[in-house]
C-alpha positions as YAML, in Angstrom:
chain: A
units: angstrom
residues:
- id: 1
  name: UNK
  ca: [17.74, 29.74, 1.75]
- id: 2
  name: UNK
  ca: [19.75, 28.54, 4.76]
- id: 3
  name: UNK
  ca: [23.46, 27.98, 4.24]
- id: 4
  name: UNK
  ca: [23.19, 24.33, 5.22]
- id: 5
  name: UNK
  ca: [20.56, 23.85, 2.47]
- id: 6
  name: UNK
  ca: [23.38, 24.16, -0.06]
- id: 7
  name: UNK
  ca: [23.94, 20.40, -0.36]
- id: 8
  name: UNK
  ca: [20.25, 19.95, -1.18]
- id: 9
  name: UNK
  ca: [20.42, 22.77, -3.72]
- id: 10
  name: UNK
  ca: [23.48, 21.59, -5.64]
- id: 11
  name: UNK
  ca: [22.07, 18.45, -7.19]
- id: 12
  name: UNK
  ca: [18.69, 16.88, -7.77]
- id: 13
  name: UNK
  ca: [17.04, 14.30, -5.57]
- id: 14
  name: UNK
  ca: [16.40, 10.77, -6.80]
- id: 15
  name: UNK
  ca: [13.11, 9.24, -5.67]
- id: 16
  name: UNK
  ca: [13.33, 5.47, -6.03]
- id: 17
  name: UNK
  ca: [10.01, 3.74, -6.69]
- id: 18
  name: UNK
  ca: [10.20, -0.07, -6.28]
- id: 19
  name: UNK
  ca: [7.20, -0.59, -8.58]
- id: 20
  name: UNK
  ca: [6.47, -0.35, -12.32]
- id: 21
  name: UNK
  ca: [5.92, 2.94, -14.09]
- id: 22
  name: UNK
  ca: [2.23, 3.78, -14.51]
- id: 23
  name: UNK
  ca: [1.03, 1.65, -11.59]
- id: 24
  name: UNK
  ca: [-0.72, 3.05, -8.49]
- id: 25
  name: UNK
  ca: [2.46, 3.41, -6.37]
- id: 26
  name: UNK
  ca: [4.23, 5.14, -9.26]
- id: 27
  name: UNK
  ca: [1.34, 7.59, -9.68]
- id: 28
  name: UNK
  ca: [1.39, 8.53, -5.97]
- id: 29
  name: UNK
  ca: [5.17, 8.95, -6.22]
- id: 30
  name: UNK
  ca: [5.01, 11.19, -9.29]
- id: 31
  name: UNK
  ca: [2.28, 13.40, -7.81]
- id: 32
  name: UNK
  ca: [4.43, 13.72, -4.70]
- id: 33
  name: UNK
  ca: [7.65, 14.37, -6.66]
- id: 34
  name: UNK
  ca: [6.08, 17.25, -8.57]
- id: 35
  name: UNK
  ca: [4.92, 19.18, -5.50]
- id: 36
  name: UNK
  ca: [7.98, 18.19, -3.41]
- id: 37
  name: UNK
  ca: [10.24, 19.54, -6.17]
- id: 38
  name: UNK
  ca: [8.52, 22.95, -5.91]
- id: 39
  name: UNK
  ca: [8.80, 22.98, -2.10]
- id: 40
  name: UNK
  ca: [12.56, 22.25, -2.06]
- id: 41
  name: UNK
  ca: [13.22, 24.18, -5.26]
- id: 42
  name: UNK
  ca: [15.13, 21.30, -6.90]
- id: 43
  name: UNK
  ca: [14.67, 18.67, -9.53]
- id: 44
  name: UNK
  ca: [13.24, 15.35, -8.28]
- id: 45
  name: UNK
  ca: [13.90, 12.42, -10.61]
- id: 46
  name: UNK
  ca: [11.77, 9.27, -10.28]
- id: 47
  name: UNK
  ca: [13.71, 6.02, -10.74]
- id: 48
  name: UNK
  ca: [11.63, 2.82, -11.05]
- id: 49
  name: UNK
  ca: [13.72, 0.00, -9.57]
- id: 50
  name: UNK
  ca: [11.50, -3.05, -9.99]
- id: 51
  name: UNK
  ca: [11.82, -6.62, -8.75]
- id: 52
  name: UNK
  ca: [11.10, -9.10, -5.97]
- id: 53
  name: UNK
  ca: [7.68, -7.61, -5.24]
- id: 54
  name: UNK
  ca: [9.08, -4.21, -4.23]
- id: 55
  name: UNK
  ca: [12.06, -5.49, -2.21]
- id: 56
  name: UNK
  ca: [14.70, -4.71, -4.82]
- id: 57
  name: UNK
  ca: [13.97, -0.97, -4.88]
- id: 58
  name: UNK
  ca: [14.03, -0.73, -1.09]
- id: 59
  name: UNK
  ca: [17.33, -2.64, -1.10]
- id: 60
  name: UNK
  ca: [18.69, -0.08, -3.59]
- id: 61
  name: UNK
  ca: [17.61, 2.77, -1.27]
- id: 62
  name: UNK
  ca: [19.30, 1.15, 1.76]
- id: 63
  name: UNK
  ca: [22.54, 0.75, -0.23]
- id: 64
  name: UNK
  ca: [22.62, 4.36, -1.47]
- id: 65
  name: UNK
  ca: [24.71, 7.13, 0.07]
- id: 66
  name: UNK
  ca: [23.06, 8.68, 3.19]
- id: 67
  name: UNK
  ca: [23.40, 12.24, 1.90]
- id: 68
  name: UNK
  ca: [19.71, 13.10, 1.55]
- id: 69
  name: UNK
  ca: [19.90, 12.96, -2.25]
- id: 70
  name: UNK
  ca: [18.34, 9.49, -2.54]
- id: 71
  name: UNK
  ca: [14.98, 8.77, -0.97]
- id: 72
  name: UNK
  ca: [12.23, 6.39, -1.98]
- id: 73
  name: UNK
  ca: [8.98, 4.57, -1.40]
- id: 74
  name: UNK
  ca: [8.48, 1.44, 0.65]
- id: 75
  name: UNK
  ca: [5.25, -0.55, 0.59]
- id: 76
  name: UNK
  ca: [3.99, -2.81, 3.36]
- id: 77
  name: UNK
  ca: [5.08, -5.80, 1.24]
- id: 78
  name: UNK
  ca: [8.69, -4.76, 1.96]
- id: 79
  name: UNK
  ca: [8.31, -3.33, 5.47]
- id: 80
  name: UNK
  ca: [5.81, -5.79, 7.00]
- id: 81
  name: UNK
  ca: [5.10, -8.90, 4.93]
- id: 82
  name: UNK
  ca: [8.59, -9.74, 3.66]
- id: 83
  name: UNK
  ca: [9.43, -10.73, 7.25]
- id: 84
  name: UNK
  ca: [6.58, -13.26, 7.26]
- id: 85
  name: UNK
  ca: [7.15, -14.69, 3.79]
- id: 86
  name: UNK
  ca: [10.90, -15.28, 3.68]
- id: 87
  name: UNK
  ca: [13.74, -15.89, 6.04]
- id: 88
  name: UNK
  ca: [16.15, -14.44, 3.49]
- id: 89
  name: UNK
  ca: [16.08, -10.68, 3.92]
- id: 90
  name: UNK
  ca: [17.98, -8.26, 1.69]
- id: 91
  name: UNK
  ca: [17.86, -5.58, 4.39]
- id: 92
  name: UNK
  ca: [16.83, -5.09, 7.99]
- id: 93
  name: UNK
  ca: [13.52, -3.22, 8.11]
- id: 94
  name: UNK
  ca: [14.54, -1.28, 11.23]
- id: 95
  name: UNK
  ca: [18.34, -0.99, 11.12]
- id: 96
  name: UNK
  ca: [18.99, -0.28, 7.43]
- id: 97
  name: UNK
  ca: [16.22, 2.26, 6.89]
- id: 98
  name: UNK
  ca: [15.50, 5.84, 7.97]
- id: 99
  name: UNK
  ca: [11.73, 6.35, 8.00]
- id: 100
  name: UNK
  ca: [11.13, 9.93, 6.95]
- id: 101
  name: UNK
  ca: [7.33, 9.97, 7.02]
- id: 102
  name: UNK
  ca: [4.23, 8.19, 5.83]
- id: 103
  name: UNK
  ca: [3.31, 8.99, 2.22]
- id: 104
  name: UNK
  ca: [-0.18, 7.69, 1.51]
- id: 105
  name: UNK
  ca: [-2.79, 5.51, 3.21]
- id: 106
  name: UNK
  ca: [-4.54, 3.22, 0.76]
- id: 107
  name: UNK
  ca: [-7.49, 1.05, 1.74]
- id: 108
  name: UNK
  ca: [-7.72, -2.50, 0.44]
- id: 109
  name: UNK
  ca: [-11.15, -3.58, -0.76]
- id: 110
  name: UNK
  ca: [-12.76, -6.99, -1.09]
- id: 111
  name: UNK
  ca: [-14.40, -7.19, -4.51]
- id: 112
  name: UNK
  ca: [-16.62, -9.79, -6.11]
- id: 113
  name: UNK
  ca: [-17.35, -10.03, -9.82]
- id: 114
  name: UNK
  ca: [-20.71, -8.75, -11.10]
- id: 115
  name: UNK
  ca: [-21.49, -12.42, -11.87]
- id: 116
  name: UNK
  ca: [-21.45, -13.31, -8.14]
- id: 117
  name: UNK
  ca: [-24.95, -13.08, -6.65]
- id: 118
  name: UNK
  ca: [-23.79, -11.43, -3.41]
- id: 119
  name: UNK
  ca: [-24.51, -7.82, -2.48]
- id: 120
  name: UNK
  ca: [-23.40, -8.04, 1.16]
- id: 121
  name: UNK
  ca: [-20.64, -9.92, 2.93]
- id: 122
  name: UNK
  ca: [-23.23, -12.09, 4.72]
- id: 123
  name: UNK
  ca: [-24.55, -13.22, 1.29]
- id: 124
  name: UNK
  ca: [-21.08, -14.18, 0.11]
- id: 125
  name: UNK
  ca: [-20.20, -16.10, 3.27]
- id: 126
  name: UNK
  ca: [-23.56, -17.94, 3.33]
- id: 127
  name: UNK
  ca: [-23.22, -19.00, -0.32]
- id: 128
  name: UNK
  ca: [-19.59, -20.05, 0.00]
- id: 129
  name: UNK
  ca: [-20.50, -22.09, 3.07]
- id: 130
  name: UNK
  ca: [-23.36, -23.85, 1.28]
- id: 131
  name: UNK
  ca: [-21.23, -24.65, -1.74]
- id: 132
  name: UNK
  ca: [-17.62, -25.39, -0.73]
- id: 133
  name: UNK
  ca: [-14.96, -24.92, -3.42]
- id: 134
  name: UNK
  ca: [-17.35, -23.07, -5.70]
- id: 135
  name: UNK
  ca: [-15.66, -19.67, -5.40]
- id: 136
  name: UNK
  ca: [-12.14, -18.83, -6.55]
- id: 137
  name: UNK
  ca: [-10.16, -16.22, -4.60]
- id: 138
  name: UNK
  ca: [-7.18, -14.32, -6.02]
- id: 139
  name: UNK
  ca: [-3.85, -14.21, -4.19]
- id: 140
  name: UNK
  ca: [-2.18, -11.11, -5.63]
- id: 141
  name: UNK
  ca: [1.58, -10.55, -5.32]
- id: 142
  name: UNK
  ca: [3.41, -11.07, -2.01]
- id: 143
  name: UNK
  ca: [2.14, -8.19, 0.10]
- id: 144
  name: UNK
  ca: [-1.05, -7.23, 1.90]
- id: 145
  name: UNK
  ca: [-3.42, -8.40, -0.86]
- id: 146
  name: UNK
  ca: [-2.18, -11.98, -0.78]
- id: 147
  name: UNK
  ca: [-2.01, -12.11, 3.02]
- id: 148
  name: UNK
  ca: [-5.55, -10.71, 3.29]
- id: 149
  name: UNK
  ca: [-6.88, -13.46, 0.99]
- id: 150
  name: UNK
  ca: [-5.30, -16.07, 3.29]
- id: 151
  name: UNK
  ca: [-6.57, -14.41, 6.43]
- id: 152
  name: UNK
  ca: [-10.10, -13.98, 5.06]
- id: 153
  name: UNK
  ca: [-10.26, -17.69, 4.32]
- id: 154
  name: UNK
  ca: [-8.88, -18.56, 7.76]
- id: 155
  name: UNK
  ca: [-11.24, -16.25, 9.70]
- id: 156
  name: UNK
  ca: [-14.39, -17.27, 7.78]
- id: 157
  name: UNK
  ca: [-13.38, -20.95, 7.60]
- id: 158
  name: UNK
  ca: [-14.53, -21.08, 3.98]
- id: 159
  name: UNK
  ca: [-13.37, -23.60, 1.38]
- id: 160
  name: UNK
  ca: [-12.25, -21.37, -1.50]
- id: 161
  name: UNK
  ca: [-10.03, -22.19, -4.48]
- id: 162
  name: UNK
  ca: [-6.89, -20.01, -4.50]
- id: 163
  name: UNK
  ca: [-5.52, -18.56, -7.75]
- id: 164
  name: UNK
  ca: [-2.16, -16.82, -7.80]
- id: 165
  name: UNK
  ca: [-1.51, -13.58, -9.67]
- id: 166
  name: UNK
  ca: [1.69, -11.57, -10.07]
- id: 167
  name: UNK
  ca: [-0.21, -8.29, -10.04]
- id: 168
  name: UNK
  ca: [-3.61, -6.72, -9.57]
- id: 169
  name: UNK
  ca: [-4.31, -5.85, -13.23]
- id: 170
  name: UNK
  ca: [-4.59, -9.49, -14.44]
- id: 171
  name: UNK
  ca: [-6.58, -10.42, -11.30]
- id: 172
  name: UNK
  ca: [-9.18, -7.67, -11.91]
- id: 173
  name: UNK
  ca: [-9.27, -8.59, -15.59]
- id: 174
  name: UNK
  ca: [-10.03, -12.22, -14.66]
- id: 175
  name: UNK
  ca: [-12.65, -11.03, -12.15]
- id: 176
  name: UNK
  ca: [-14.45, -9.24, -14.97]
- id: 177
  name: UNK
  ca: [-14.13, -12.34, -17.20]
- id: 178
  name: UNK
  ca: [-15.58, -14.58, -14.43]
- id: 179
  name: UNK
  ca: [-12.35, -16.61, -14.18]
- id: 180
  name: UNK
  ca: [-12.00, -15.65, -10.51]
- id: 181
  name: UNK
  ca: [-14.77, -14.59, -8.09]
- id: 182
  name: UNK
  ca: [-13.18, -12.75, -5.14]
- id: 183
  name: UNK
  ca: [-10.26, -10.30, -5.23]
- id: 184
  name: UNK
  ca: [-8.69, -8.12, -2.55]
- id: 185
  name: UNK
  ca: [-7.65, -4.97, -4.41]
- id: 186
  name: UNK
  ca: [-5.85, -1.71, -3.71]
- id: 187
  name: UNK
  ca: [-8.14, 1.30, -4.08]
- id: 188
  name: UNK
  ca: [-6.37, 2.78, -7.12]
- id: 189
  name: UNK
  ca: [-6.41, -0.51, -8.99]
- id: 190
  name: UNK
  ca: [-10.11, -1.02, -8.32]
- id: 191
  name: UNK
  ca: [-11.66, 2.45, -8.74]
- id: 192
  name: UNK
  ca: [-12.54, 2.41, -12.43]
- id: 193
  name: UNK
  ca: [-13.91, -1.17, -12.29]
- id: 194
  name: UNK
  ca: [-16.08, -0.27, -9.27]
- id: 195
  name: UNK
  ca: [-17.35, 2.93, -10.90]
- id: 196
  name: UNK
  ca: [-18.28, 1.11, -14.09]
- id: 197
  name: UNK
  ca: [-20.04, -1.55, -11.94]
- id: 198
  name: UNK
  ca: [-18.24, -4.52, -13.50]
- id: 199
  name: UNK
  ca: [-17.13, -5.50, -9.98]
- id: 200
  name: UNK
  ca: [-18.84, -5.00, -6.63]
- id: 201
  name: UNK
  ca: [-17.14, -3.84, -3.39]
- id: 202
  name: UNK
  ca: [-18.41, -5.78, -0.34]
- id: 203
  name: UNK
  ca: [-15.89, -4.76, 2.34]
- id: 204
  name: UNK
  ca: [-13.20, -2.18, 3.07]
- id: 205
  name: UNK
  ca: [-10.33, -4.12, 4.65]
- id: 206
  name: UNK
  ca: [-9.49, -1.14, 6.84]
- id: 207
  name: UNK
  ca: [-10.53, 0.48, 10.10]
- id: 208
  name: UNK
  ca: [-12.44, 3.34, 8.49]
- id: 209
  name: UNK
  ca: [-14.79, 3.57, 5.52]
- id: 210
  name: UNK
  ca: [-13.46, 5.13, 2.32]
- id: 211
  name: UNK
  ca: [-14.85, 8.60, 1.57]
- id: 212
  name: UNK
  ca: [-15.53, 7.64, -2.06]
- id: 213
  name: UNK
  ca: [-17.28, 4.37, -1.04]
- id: 214
  name: UNK
  ca: [-19.44, 5.58, 1.87]
- id: 215
  name: UNK
  ca: [-21.86, 2.64, 1.61]
- id: 216
  name: UNK
  ca: [-19.23, -0.10, 1.82]
- id: 217
  name: UNK
  ca: [-18.71, -1.40, 5.38]
- id: 218
  name: UNK
  ca: [-15.35, -1.98, 7.09]
- id: 219
  name: UNK
  ca: [-14.07, -5.43, 8.08]
- id: 220
  name: UNK
  ca: [-15.07, -4.69, 11.69]
- id: 221
  name: UNK
  ca: [-18.62, -3.88, 10.58]
- id: 222
  name: UNK
  ca: [-18.65, -7.16, 8.63]
- id: 223
  name: UNK
  ca: [-17.72, -9.12, 11.77]
- id: 224
  name: UNK
  ca: [-14.13, -9.74, 10.59]
- id: 225
  name: UNK
  ca: [-12.16, -7.30, 12.81]
- id: 226
  name: UNK
  ca: [-8.75, -8.86, 12.06]
- id: 227
  name: UNK
  ca: [-9.09, -8.80, 8.28]
- id: 228
  name: UNK
  ca: [-7.56, -5.40, 7.57]
- id: 229
  name: UNK
  ca: [-4.25, -4.15, 6.20]
- id: 230
  name: UNK
  ca: [-3.15, -0.79, 4.86]
- id: 231
  name: UNK
  ca: [-1.98, -0.95, 1.26]
- id: 232
  name: UNK
  ca: [-0.10, 2.32, 1.67]
- id: 233
  name: UNK
  ca: [3.47, 3.52, 1.29]
- id: 234
  name: UNK
  ca: [6.04, 5.36, 3.39]
- id: 235
  name: UNK
  ca: [8.96, 7.59, 2.41]
- id: 236
  name: UNK
  ca: [12.35, 6.24, 3.41]
- id: 237
  name: UNK
  ca: [16.06, 6.99, 3.13]
- id: 238
  name: UNK
  ca: [19.14, 4.90, 3.94]
- id: 239
  name: UNK
  ca: [20.30, 4.58, 7.55]
- id: 240
  name: UNK
  ca: [22.98, 7.01, 8.71]
- id: 241
  name: UNK
  ca: [21.35, 10.21, 7.49]
- id: 242
  name: UNK
  ca: [22.62, 13.30, 9.36]
- id: 243
  name: UNK
  ca: [20.02, 14.71, 11.80]
- id: 244
  name: UNK
  ca: [19.88, 18.13, 10.10]
- id: 245
  name: UNK
  ca: [19.40, 16.53, 6.65]
- id: 246
  name: UNK
  ca: [16.68, 14.25, 8.07]
- id: 247
  name: UNK
  ca: [14.91, 17.20, 9.67]
- id: 248
  name: UNK
  ca: [15.06, 19.27, 6.48]
- id: 249
  name: UNK
  ca: [13.65, 16.44, 4.37]
- id: 250
  name: UNK
  ca: [10.91, 15.73, 6.92]
- id: 251
  name: UNK
  ca: [9.81, 19.37, 7.04]
- id: 252
  name: UNK
  ca: [9.60, 19.57, 3.24]
- id: 253
  name: UNK
  ca: [7.71, 16.25, 3.06]
- id: 254
  name: UNK
  ca: [5.11, 17.36, 5.64]
- id: 255
  name: UNK
  ca: [4.65, 20.66, 3.81]
- id: 256
  name: UNK
  ca: [4.15, 18.74, 0.56]
- id: 257
  name: UNK
  ca: [1.64, 16.28, 2.04]
- id: 258
  name: UNK
  ca: [-0.36, 19.15, 3.55]
- id: 259
  name: UNK
  ca: [-0.81, 20.81, 0.17]
- id: 260
  name: UNK
  ca: [-4.26, 20.84, -1.41]
- id: 261
  name: UNK
  ca: [-2.85, 19.48, -4.72]
- id: 262
  name: UNK
  ca: [-1.55, 16.34, -3.03]
- id: 263
  name: UNK
  ca: [-4.83, 15.76, -1.19]
- id: 264
  name: UNK
  ca: [-6.73, 16.10, -4.47]
- id: 265
  name: UNK
  ca: [-4.33, 13.94, -6.51]
- id: 266
  name: UNK
  ca: [-4.11, 11.17, -3.90]
- id: 267
  name: UNK
  ca: [-7.89, 11.07, -3.55]
- id: 268
  name: UNK
  ca: [-8.22, 10.69, -7.32]
- id: 269
  name: UNK
  ca: [-6.37, 7.38, -6.79]
- id: 270
  name: UNK
  ca: [-8.41, 6.39, -3.72]
- id: 271
  name: UNK
  ca: [-5.71, 7.30, -1.18]
- id: 272
  name: UNK
  ca: [-5.22, 9.94, 1.53]
- id: 273
  name: UNK
  ca: [-1.95, 11.62, 2.61]
- id: 274
  name: UNK
  ca: [-0.32, 9.72, 5.49]
- id: 275
  name: UNK
  ca: [0.87, 12.36, 7.94]
- id: 276
  name: UNK
  ca: [2.49, 9.98, 10.43]
- id: 277
  name: UNK
  ca: [6.01, 11.09, 11.31]
- id: 278
  name: UNK
  ca: [8.96, 8.73, 10.81]
- id: 279
  name: UNK
  ca: [8.93, 7.78, 14.52]
- id: 280
  name: UNK
  ca: [5.18, 7.13, 14.47]
- id: 281
  name: UNK
  ca: [5.64, 5.01, 11.36]
- id: 282
  name: UNK
  ca: [8.27, 2.86, 13.08]
- id: 283
  name: UNK
  ca: [5.85, 2.26, 15.98]
- id: 284
  name: UNK
  ca: [3.11, 1.34, 13.50]
- id: 285
  name: UNK
  ca: [5.45, -1.16, 11.79]
- id: 286
  name: UNK
  ca: [6.39, -2.76, 15.10]
- id: 287
  name: UNK
  ca: [2.73, -3.21, 16.04]
- id: 288
  name: UNK
  ca: [1.93, -4.60, 12.56]
- id: 289
  name: UNK
  ca: [4.78, -7.13, 12.78]
- id: 290
  name: UNK
  ca: [3.48, -8.34, 16.14]
- id: 291
  name: UNK
  ca: [-0.12, -8.47, 14.89]
- id: 292
  name: UNK
  ca: [0.62, -10.43, 11.72]
- id: 293
  name: UNK
  ca: [2.98, -12.80, 13.50]
- id: 294
  name: UNK
  ca: [0.17, -13.67, 15.91]
- id: 295
  name: UNK
  ca: [-2.43, -13.92, 13.14]
- id: 296
  name: UNK
  ca: [-0.46, -16.12, 10.78]
- id: 297
  name: UNK
  ca: [0.74, -18.72, 13.29]
...
């Protein structure tokens, strides 16, 4: 152990998760925490700080002491879409946050209920065009899933009936009960329903197909190149972290994400480790802000 690792060795690390215990983000976080704890040889405690669609937990991270002992997850709802949805920001996405690394890339998937007689995207669009206001589309939460539902409607010019949901679980439940017809879902939240064939995936709202859904085309392949958004998470710390602490955390994170356990565990939830460095992640966020600003005008 290096001498300057002493501060990291004296006390445990808190990993703040801005989402409920047991949900997809929490599962990725707990898988990560377990392996990360072994790599740094310290206890990692997961703290679920829930509220405001993931903003409250990120706010808590930005207000914590920049000593490397508090890190956390940030979803695209907090880092990208909060800027579009509200003028009232609890934190500045670029100035109040140290981006340590990506954590996990998660594809979003357009699902229809088994009751919908559409097996391809062209079927769905043709039917919705012939019968305006027949299909109901879920707007889930305040992040990528809700924005994708809006954008899909805008880019296809379809008349769909929106239904709002706080979270993905009730939306998928209603999809199975035929109370809603179309849902954009995060991979982890959709896997079991897809496997049991109670819902049908028509499109991966991403730039690459998902390894566990090799037959399902991407939005580009469906002729909707703009309708994509990563449902993934990054690892962040408060601003003002010392360079040597930042470097040490980053090295341990990369080592963790490169482990075979993490690859296996993330894939079991439909995700893949996101190996983008903190600097690369900042560039990605800047390009996403510009893209969504242009798309939602």
